[in-house]
CSV table of C-alpha atoms in Angstrom, one decimal:
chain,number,residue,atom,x,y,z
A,29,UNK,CA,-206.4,140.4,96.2
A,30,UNK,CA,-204.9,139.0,92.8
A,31,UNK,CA,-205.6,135.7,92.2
A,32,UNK,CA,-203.6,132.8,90.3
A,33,UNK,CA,-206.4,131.6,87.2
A,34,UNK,CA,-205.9,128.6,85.4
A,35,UNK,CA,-207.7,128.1,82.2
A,36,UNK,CA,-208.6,124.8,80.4
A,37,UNK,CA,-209.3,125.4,76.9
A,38,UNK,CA,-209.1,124.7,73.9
A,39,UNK,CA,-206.7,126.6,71.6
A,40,UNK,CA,-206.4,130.5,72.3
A,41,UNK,CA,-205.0,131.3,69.0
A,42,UNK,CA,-208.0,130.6,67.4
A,43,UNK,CA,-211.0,132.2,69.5
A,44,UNK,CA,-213.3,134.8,68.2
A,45,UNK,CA,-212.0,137.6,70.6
A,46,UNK,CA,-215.8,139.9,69.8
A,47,UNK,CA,-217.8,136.2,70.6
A,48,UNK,CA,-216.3,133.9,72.9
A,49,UNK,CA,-217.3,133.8,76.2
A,50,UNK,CA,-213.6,132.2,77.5
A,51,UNK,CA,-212.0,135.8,76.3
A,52,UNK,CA,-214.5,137.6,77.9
A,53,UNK,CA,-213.7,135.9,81.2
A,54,UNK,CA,-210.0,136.2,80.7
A,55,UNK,CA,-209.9,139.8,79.6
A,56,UNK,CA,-211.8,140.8,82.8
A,57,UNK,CA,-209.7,138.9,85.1
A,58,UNK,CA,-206.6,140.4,84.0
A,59,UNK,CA,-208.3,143.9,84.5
A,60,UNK,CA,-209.1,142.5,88.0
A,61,UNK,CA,-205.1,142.0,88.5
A,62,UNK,CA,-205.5,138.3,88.3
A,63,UNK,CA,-202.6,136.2,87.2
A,64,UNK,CA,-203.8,134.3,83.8
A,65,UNK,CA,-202.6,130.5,82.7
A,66,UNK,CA,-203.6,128.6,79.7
A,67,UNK,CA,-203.5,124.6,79.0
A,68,UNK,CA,-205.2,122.4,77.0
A,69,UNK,CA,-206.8,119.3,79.0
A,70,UNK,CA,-204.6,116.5,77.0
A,71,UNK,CA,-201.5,118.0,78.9
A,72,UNK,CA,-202.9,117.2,82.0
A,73,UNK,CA,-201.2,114.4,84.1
A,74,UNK,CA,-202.4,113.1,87.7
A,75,UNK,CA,-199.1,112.1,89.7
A,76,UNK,CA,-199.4,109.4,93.0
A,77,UNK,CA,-197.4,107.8,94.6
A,78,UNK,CA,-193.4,108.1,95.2
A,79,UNK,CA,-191.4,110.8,92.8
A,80,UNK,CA,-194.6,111.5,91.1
A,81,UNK,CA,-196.1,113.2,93.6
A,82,UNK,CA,-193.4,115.6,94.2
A,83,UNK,CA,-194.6,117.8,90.7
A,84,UNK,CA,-197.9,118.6,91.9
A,85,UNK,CA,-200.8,116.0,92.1
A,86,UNK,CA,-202.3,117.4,89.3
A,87,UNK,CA,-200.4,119.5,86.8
A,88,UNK,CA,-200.6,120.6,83.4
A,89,UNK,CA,-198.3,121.8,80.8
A,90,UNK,CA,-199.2,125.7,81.0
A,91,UNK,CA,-198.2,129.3,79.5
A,92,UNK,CA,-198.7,132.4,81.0
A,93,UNK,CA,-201.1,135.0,79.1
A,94,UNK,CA,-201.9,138.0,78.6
A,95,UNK,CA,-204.9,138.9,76.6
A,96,UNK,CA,-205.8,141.9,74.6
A,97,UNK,CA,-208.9,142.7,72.1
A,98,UNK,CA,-206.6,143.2,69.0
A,99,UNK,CA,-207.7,141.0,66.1
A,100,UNK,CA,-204.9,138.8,65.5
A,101,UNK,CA,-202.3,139.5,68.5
A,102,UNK,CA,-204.6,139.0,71.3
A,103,UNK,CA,-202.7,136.9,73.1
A,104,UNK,CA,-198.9,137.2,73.9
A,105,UNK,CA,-197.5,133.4,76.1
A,106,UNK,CA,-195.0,132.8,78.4
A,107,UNK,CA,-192.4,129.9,78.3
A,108,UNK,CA,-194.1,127.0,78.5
A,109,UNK,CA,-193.6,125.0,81.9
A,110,UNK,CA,-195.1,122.6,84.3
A,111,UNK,CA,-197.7,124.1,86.5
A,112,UNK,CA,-199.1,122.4,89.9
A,113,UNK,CA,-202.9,123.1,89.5
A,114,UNK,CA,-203.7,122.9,93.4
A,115,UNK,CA,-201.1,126.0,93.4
A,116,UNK,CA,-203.7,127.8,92.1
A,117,UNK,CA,-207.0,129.5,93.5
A,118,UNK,CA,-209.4,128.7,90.6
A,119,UNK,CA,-209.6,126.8,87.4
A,120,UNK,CA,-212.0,127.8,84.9
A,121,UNK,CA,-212.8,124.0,82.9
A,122,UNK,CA,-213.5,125.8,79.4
A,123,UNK,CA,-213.0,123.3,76.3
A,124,UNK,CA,-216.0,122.7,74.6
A,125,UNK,CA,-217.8,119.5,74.3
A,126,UNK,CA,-218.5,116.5,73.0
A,127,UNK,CA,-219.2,115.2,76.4
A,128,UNK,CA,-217.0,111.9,75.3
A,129,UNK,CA,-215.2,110.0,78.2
A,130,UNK,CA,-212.2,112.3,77.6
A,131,UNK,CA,-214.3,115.5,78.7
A,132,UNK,CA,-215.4,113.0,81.9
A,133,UNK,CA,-212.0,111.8,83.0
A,134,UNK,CA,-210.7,115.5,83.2
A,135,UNK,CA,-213.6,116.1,85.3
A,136,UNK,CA,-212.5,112.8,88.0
A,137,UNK,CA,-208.8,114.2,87.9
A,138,UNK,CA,-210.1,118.1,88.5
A,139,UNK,CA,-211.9,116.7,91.0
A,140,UNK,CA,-208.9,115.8,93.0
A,141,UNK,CA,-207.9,119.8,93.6
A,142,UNK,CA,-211.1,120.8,93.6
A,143,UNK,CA,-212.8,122.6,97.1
A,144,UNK,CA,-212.8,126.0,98.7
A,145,UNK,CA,-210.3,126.8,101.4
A,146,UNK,CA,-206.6,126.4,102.2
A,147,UNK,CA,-204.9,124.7,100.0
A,148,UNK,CA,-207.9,124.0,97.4
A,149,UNK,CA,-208.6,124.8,94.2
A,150,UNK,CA,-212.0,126.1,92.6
A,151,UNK,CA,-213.2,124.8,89.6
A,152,UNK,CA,-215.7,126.4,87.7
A,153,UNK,CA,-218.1,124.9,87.1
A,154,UNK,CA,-217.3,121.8,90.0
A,155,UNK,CA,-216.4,118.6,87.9
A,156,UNK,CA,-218.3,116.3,90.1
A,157,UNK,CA,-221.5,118.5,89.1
A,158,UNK,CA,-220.5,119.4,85.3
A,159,UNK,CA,-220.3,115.3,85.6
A,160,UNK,CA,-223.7,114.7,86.6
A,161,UNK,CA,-225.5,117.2,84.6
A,162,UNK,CA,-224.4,116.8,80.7
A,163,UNK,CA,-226.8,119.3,79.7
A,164,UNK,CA,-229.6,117.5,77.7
A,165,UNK,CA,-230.1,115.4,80.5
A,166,UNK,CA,-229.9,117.7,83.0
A,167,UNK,CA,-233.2,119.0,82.0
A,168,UNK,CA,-234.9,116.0,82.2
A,169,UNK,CA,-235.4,116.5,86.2
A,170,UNK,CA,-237.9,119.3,85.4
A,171,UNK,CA,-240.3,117.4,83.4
A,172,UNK,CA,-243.3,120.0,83.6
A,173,UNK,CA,-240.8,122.6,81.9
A,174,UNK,CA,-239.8,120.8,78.9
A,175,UNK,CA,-241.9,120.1,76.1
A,176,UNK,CA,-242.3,116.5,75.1
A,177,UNK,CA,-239.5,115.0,75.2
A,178,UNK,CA,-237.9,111.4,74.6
A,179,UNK,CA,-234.5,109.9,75.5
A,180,UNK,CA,-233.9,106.0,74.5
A,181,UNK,CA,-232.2,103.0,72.4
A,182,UNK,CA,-235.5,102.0,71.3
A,183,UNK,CA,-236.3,102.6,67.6
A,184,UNK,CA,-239.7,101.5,68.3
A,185,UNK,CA,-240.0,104.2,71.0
A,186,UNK,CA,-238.8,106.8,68.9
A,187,UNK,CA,-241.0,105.6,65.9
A,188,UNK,CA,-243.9,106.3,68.0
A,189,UNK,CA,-242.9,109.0,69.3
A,190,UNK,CA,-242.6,111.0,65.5
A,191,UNK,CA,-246.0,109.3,65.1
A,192,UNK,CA,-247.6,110.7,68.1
A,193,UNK,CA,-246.1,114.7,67.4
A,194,UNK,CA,-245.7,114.7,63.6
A,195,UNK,CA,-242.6,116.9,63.4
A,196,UNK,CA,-240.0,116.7,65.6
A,197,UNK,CA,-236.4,117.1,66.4
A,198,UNK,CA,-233.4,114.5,66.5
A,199,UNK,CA,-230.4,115.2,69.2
A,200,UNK,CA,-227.5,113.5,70.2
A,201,UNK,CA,-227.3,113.7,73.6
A,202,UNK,CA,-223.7,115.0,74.1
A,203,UNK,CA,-222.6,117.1,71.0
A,204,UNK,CA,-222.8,120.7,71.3
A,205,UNK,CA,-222.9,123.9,68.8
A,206,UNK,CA,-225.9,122.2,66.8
A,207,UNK,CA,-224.2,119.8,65.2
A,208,UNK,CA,-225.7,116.7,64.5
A,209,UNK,CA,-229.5,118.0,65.3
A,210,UNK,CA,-232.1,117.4,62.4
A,211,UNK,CA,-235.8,118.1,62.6
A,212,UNK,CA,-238.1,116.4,61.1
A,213,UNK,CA,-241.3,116.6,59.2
A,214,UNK,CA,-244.3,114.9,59.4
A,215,UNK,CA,-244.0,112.4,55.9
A,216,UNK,CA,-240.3,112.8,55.9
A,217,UNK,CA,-238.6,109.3,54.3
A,218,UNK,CA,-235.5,109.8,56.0
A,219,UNK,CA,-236.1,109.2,59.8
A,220,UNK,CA,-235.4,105.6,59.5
A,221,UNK,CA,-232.1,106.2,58.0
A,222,UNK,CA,-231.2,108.8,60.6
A,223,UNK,CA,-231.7,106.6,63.0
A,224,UNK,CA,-229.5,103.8,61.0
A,225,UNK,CA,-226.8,105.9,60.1
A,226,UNK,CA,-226.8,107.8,64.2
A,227,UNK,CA,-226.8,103.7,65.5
A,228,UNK,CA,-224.5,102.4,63.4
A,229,UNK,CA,-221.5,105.0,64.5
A,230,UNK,CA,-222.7,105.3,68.2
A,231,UNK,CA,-223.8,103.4,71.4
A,232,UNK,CA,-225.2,106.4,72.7
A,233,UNK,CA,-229.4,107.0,73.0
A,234,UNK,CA,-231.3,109.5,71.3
A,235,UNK,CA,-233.1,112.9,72.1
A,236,UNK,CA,-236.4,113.4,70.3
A,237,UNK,CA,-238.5,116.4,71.5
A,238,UNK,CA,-241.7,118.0,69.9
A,239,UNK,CA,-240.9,120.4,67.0
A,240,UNK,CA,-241.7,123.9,68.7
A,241,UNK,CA,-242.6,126.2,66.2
A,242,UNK,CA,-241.7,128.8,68.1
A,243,UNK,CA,-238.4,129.0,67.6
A,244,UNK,CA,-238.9,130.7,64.3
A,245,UNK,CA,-239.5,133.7,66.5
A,246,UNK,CA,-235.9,132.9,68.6
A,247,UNK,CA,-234.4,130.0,71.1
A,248,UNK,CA,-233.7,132.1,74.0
A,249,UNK,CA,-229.9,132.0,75.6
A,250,UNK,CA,-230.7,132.7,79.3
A,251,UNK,CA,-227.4,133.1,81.5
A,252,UNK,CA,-227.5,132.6,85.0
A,253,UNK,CA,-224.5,133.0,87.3
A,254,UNK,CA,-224.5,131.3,90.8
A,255,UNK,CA,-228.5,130.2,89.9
A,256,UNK,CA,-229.4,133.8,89.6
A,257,UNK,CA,-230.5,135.1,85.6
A,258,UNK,CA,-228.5,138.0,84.6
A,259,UNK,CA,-230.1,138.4,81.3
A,260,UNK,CA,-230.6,136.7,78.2
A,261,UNK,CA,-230.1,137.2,74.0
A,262,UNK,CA,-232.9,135.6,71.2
A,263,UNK,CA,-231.2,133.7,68.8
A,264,UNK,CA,-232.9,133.7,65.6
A,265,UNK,CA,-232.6,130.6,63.2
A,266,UNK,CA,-231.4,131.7,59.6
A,267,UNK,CA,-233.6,131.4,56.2
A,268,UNK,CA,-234.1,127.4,55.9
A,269,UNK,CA,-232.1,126.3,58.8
A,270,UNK,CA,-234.1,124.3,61.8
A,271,UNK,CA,-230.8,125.0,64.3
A,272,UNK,CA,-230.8,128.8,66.1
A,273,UNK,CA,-227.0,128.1,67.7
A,274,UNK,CA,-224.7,130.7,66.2
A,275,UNK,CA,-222.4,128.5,65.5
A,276,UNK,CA,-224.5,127.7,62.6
A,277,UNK,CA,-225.6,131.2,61.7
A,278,UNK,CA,-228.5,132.3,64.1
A,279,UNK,CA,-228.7,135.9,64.7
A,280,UNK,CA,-228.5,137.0,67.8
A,281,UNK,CA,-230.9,140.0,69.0
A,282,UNK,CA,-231.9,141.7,72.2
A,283,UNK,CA,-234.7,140.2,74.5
A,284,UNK,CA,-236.3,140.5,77.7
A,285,UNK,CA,-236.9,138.0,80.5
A,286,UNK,CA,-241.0,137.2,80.9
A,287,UNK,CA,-242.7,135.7,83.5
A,288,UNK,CA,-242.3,132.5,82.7
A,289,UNK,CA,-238.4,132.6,81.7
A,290,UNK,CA,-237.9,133.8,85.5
A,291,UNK,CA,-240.4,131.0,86.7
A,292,UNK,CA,-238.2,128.2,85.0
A,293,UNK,CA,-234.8,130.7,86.2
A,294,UNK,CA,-236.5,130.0,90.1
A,295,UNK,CA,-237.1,126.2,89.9
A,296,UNK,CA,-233.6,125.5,88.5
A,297,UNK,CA,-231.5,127.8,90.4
A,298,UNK,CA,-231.4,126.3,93.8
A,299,UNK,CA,-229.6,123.4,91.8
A,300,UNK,CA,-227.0,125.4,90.2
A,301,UNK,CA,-226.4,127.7,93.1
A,302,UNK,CA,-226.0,124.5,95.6
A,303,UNK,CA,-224.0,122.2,93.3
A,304,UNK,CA,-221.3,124.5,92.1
A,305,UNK,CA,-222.4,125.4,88.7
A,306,UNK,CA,-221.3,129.3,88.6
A,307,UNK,CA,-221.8,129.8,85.2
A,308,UNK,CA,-225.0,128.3,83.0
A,309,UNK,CA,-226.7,129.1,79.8
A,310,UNK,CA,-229.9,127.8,79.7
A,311,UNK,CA,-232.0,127.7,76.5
A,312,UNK,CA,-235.6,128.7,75.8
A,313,UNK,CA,-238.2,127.8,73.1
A,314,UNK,CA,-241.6,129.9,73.7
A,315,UNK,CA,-242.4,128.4,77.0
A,316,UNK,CA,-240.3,125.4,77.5
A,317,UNK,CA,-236.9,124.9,79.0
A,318,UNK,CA,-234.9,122.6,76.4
A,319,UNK,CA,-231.4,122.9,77.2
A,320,UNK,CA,-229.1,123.3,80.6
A,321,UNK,CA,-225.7,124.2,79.5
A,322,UNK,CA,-223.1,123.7,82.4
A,323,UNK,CA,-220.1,122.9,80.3
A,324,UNK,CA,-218.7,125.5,78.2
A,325,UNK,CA,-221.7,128.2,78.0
A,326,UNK,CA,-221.9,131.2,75.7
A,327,UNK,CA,-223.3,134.6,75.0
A,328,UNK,CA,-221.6,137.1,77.6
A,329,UNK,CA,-219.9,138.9,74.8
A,330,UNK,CA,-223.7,139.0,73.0
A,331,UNK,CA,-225.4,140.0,76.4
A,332,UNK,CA,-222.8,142.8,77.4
A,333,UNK,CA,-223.9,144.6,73.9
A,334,UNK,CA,-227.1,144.4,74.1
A,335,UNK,CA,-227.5,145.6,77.8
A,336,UNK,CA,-224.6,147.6,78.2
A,337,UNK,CA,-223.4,145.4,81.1
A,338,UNK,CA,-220.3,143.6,82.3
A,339,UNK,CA,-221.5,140.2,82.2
A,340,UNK,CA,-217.6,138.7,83.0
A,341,UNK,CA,-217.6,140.6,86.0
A,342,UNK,CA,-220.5,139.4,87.4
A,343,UNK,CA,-219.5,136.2,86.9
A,344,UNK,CA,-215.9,137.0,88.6
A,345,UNK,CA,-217.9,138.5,91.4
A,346,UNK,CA,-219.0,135.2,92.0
A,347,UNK,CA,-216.2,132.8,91.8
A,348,UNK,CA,-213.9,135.8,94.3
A,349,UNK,CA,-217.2,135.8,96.5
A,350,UNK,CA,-217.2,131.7,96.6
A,351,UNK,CA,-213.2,132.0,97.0
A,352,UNK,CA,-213.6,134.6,99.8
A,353,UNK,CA,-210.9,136.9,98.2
A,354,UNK,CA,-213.7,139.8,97.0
């Protein structure tokens, strides 16, 4: 049965139809017969009480879609109008990061069509759980999976903490794509002023994790959809850059889950499976879990060509299944 898809993003117009993930997704539910809508999550309003209530109690200004992989037309809109989302059966929540209050007040007004059933809405991945689980923290619940690892205010603590390891890498906590990630070296002058010039512009706390050396060799993108790993791509950091995102030039290549990478896959998937979180891309240094990505995750487009594989339709086998429209 054809099902009505909303999709928060951010703007179609300017995705990279052979990488993103959100195309990938879109041009498989239109092969699946599914209606497709587009909005961007600042045109969302949450109407209550008297006339207000009467648009929809949560709407959003939306265009029809159609999608096509044709570099530069490969997407043709509707008129713009008005669109009720809990007149819909899903809505996929796909702007990327930062994690800033904006990104967490669109998850409290999703929540308010959110569910499974008559007259619900599914949102993927649930807003209450995307919520709880910004996905540098996330992690932290799995302590004997991560390598050494540090999240605090404290300059002191984090002082120590390069003193202890040597080399080491700097995160914030709710950026995404790389940016604003430093490592550094043991007898490097500059960590004091990072931490200066990162306190000075933010109230947030700090990530600092063990330098893995490892990740020379590839930071392994693991996707798992409903808590279950459907295959994974290395990313390869470029000549003189610590970051392996591809955002920032790593190279993606072919890789095979070990052992371990389905131990870590095990522990963590009960979680996702149980709290709503469909679609995930976790991330994978040698041995050690890093990263839980449960907002806007990537790599279908990179694991389909590797592995020959409809990674989108896996994923929409999901969401129908959770639905109950398959």
């Amino acid at each position: 049965m054809a099902l009505r898809i909303a999709v928060q993003m951010d703007p179609l117009e300017h995705v990279n139809i052979n990488g993103d993930s959100t195309f990938a997704l879109m041009l498989e539910a239109q092969r699946r017969g599914h209606e497709l809508l587009v909005y961007p999550v600042e045109s969302l309003c949450l109407g209550e009480g008297g006339a207000e209530a009467t648009m929809g109690r949560l709407s959003a200004r939306a265009r029809a879609v159609k999608v096509q992989r044709v570099q530069g037309g490969h997407a043709s809109f509707g008129e713009e109008m008005r669109l009720d989302l809990g007149a819909t059966d899903a809505v996929l929540m796909r702007q990327d990061p930062p994690f800033d209050m904006g990104y967490i007040t669109a998850t409290h007004m999703l929540e308010h069509v959110h569910g499974v059933g008559e007259g619900k809405t599914l949102v993927v991945n649930d807003p209450k759980s995307v919520r709880d689980a910004p996905e540098k923290l996330l992690v932290t619940h799995y302590p004997d999976l991560m390598p050494p690892t540090l999240v605090t205010w404290d300059r002191e603590a984090l002082t120590q903490f390069r003193a202890r390891y040597g080399d080491v890498i700097l995160k914030p906590l709710y950026g995404n794509g790389g940016a604003g990630i430093f490592r550094i070296r043991e007898g490097d002058e500059n960590f004091a002023s990072l931490l200066e010039l990162h306190f000075s512009r933010s109230r947030e706390p700090l990530m600092i994790q063990r330098y893995e050396p490892l990740v020379r060799k590839g930071d392994k993108r693991i996707i798992l959809v409903d808590g279950k790993p459907i295959g994974a791509i290395n990313r390869v950091p470029a000549t003189g850059e610590a970051r392996s995102n591809m955002h920032v030039g790593g190279r993606a290549e072919a890789v095979a889950l070990t052992r371990r990478d389905e131990e870590i896959c095990e522990r963590i998937g009960s979680h996702l499976r149980e709290n709503g979180l469909i679609f995930v891309g976790i991330d994978v240094i040698g041995e050690w879990l890093t990263e839980i990505n449960v907002t806007s995750p990537t790599g279908l487009q990179e694991l389909d060509r590797f592995n020959d594989m409809n990674s989108a339709g896996l994923v929409w086998d999901a969401i129908e299944q959770r639905i109950g429209r398959s």
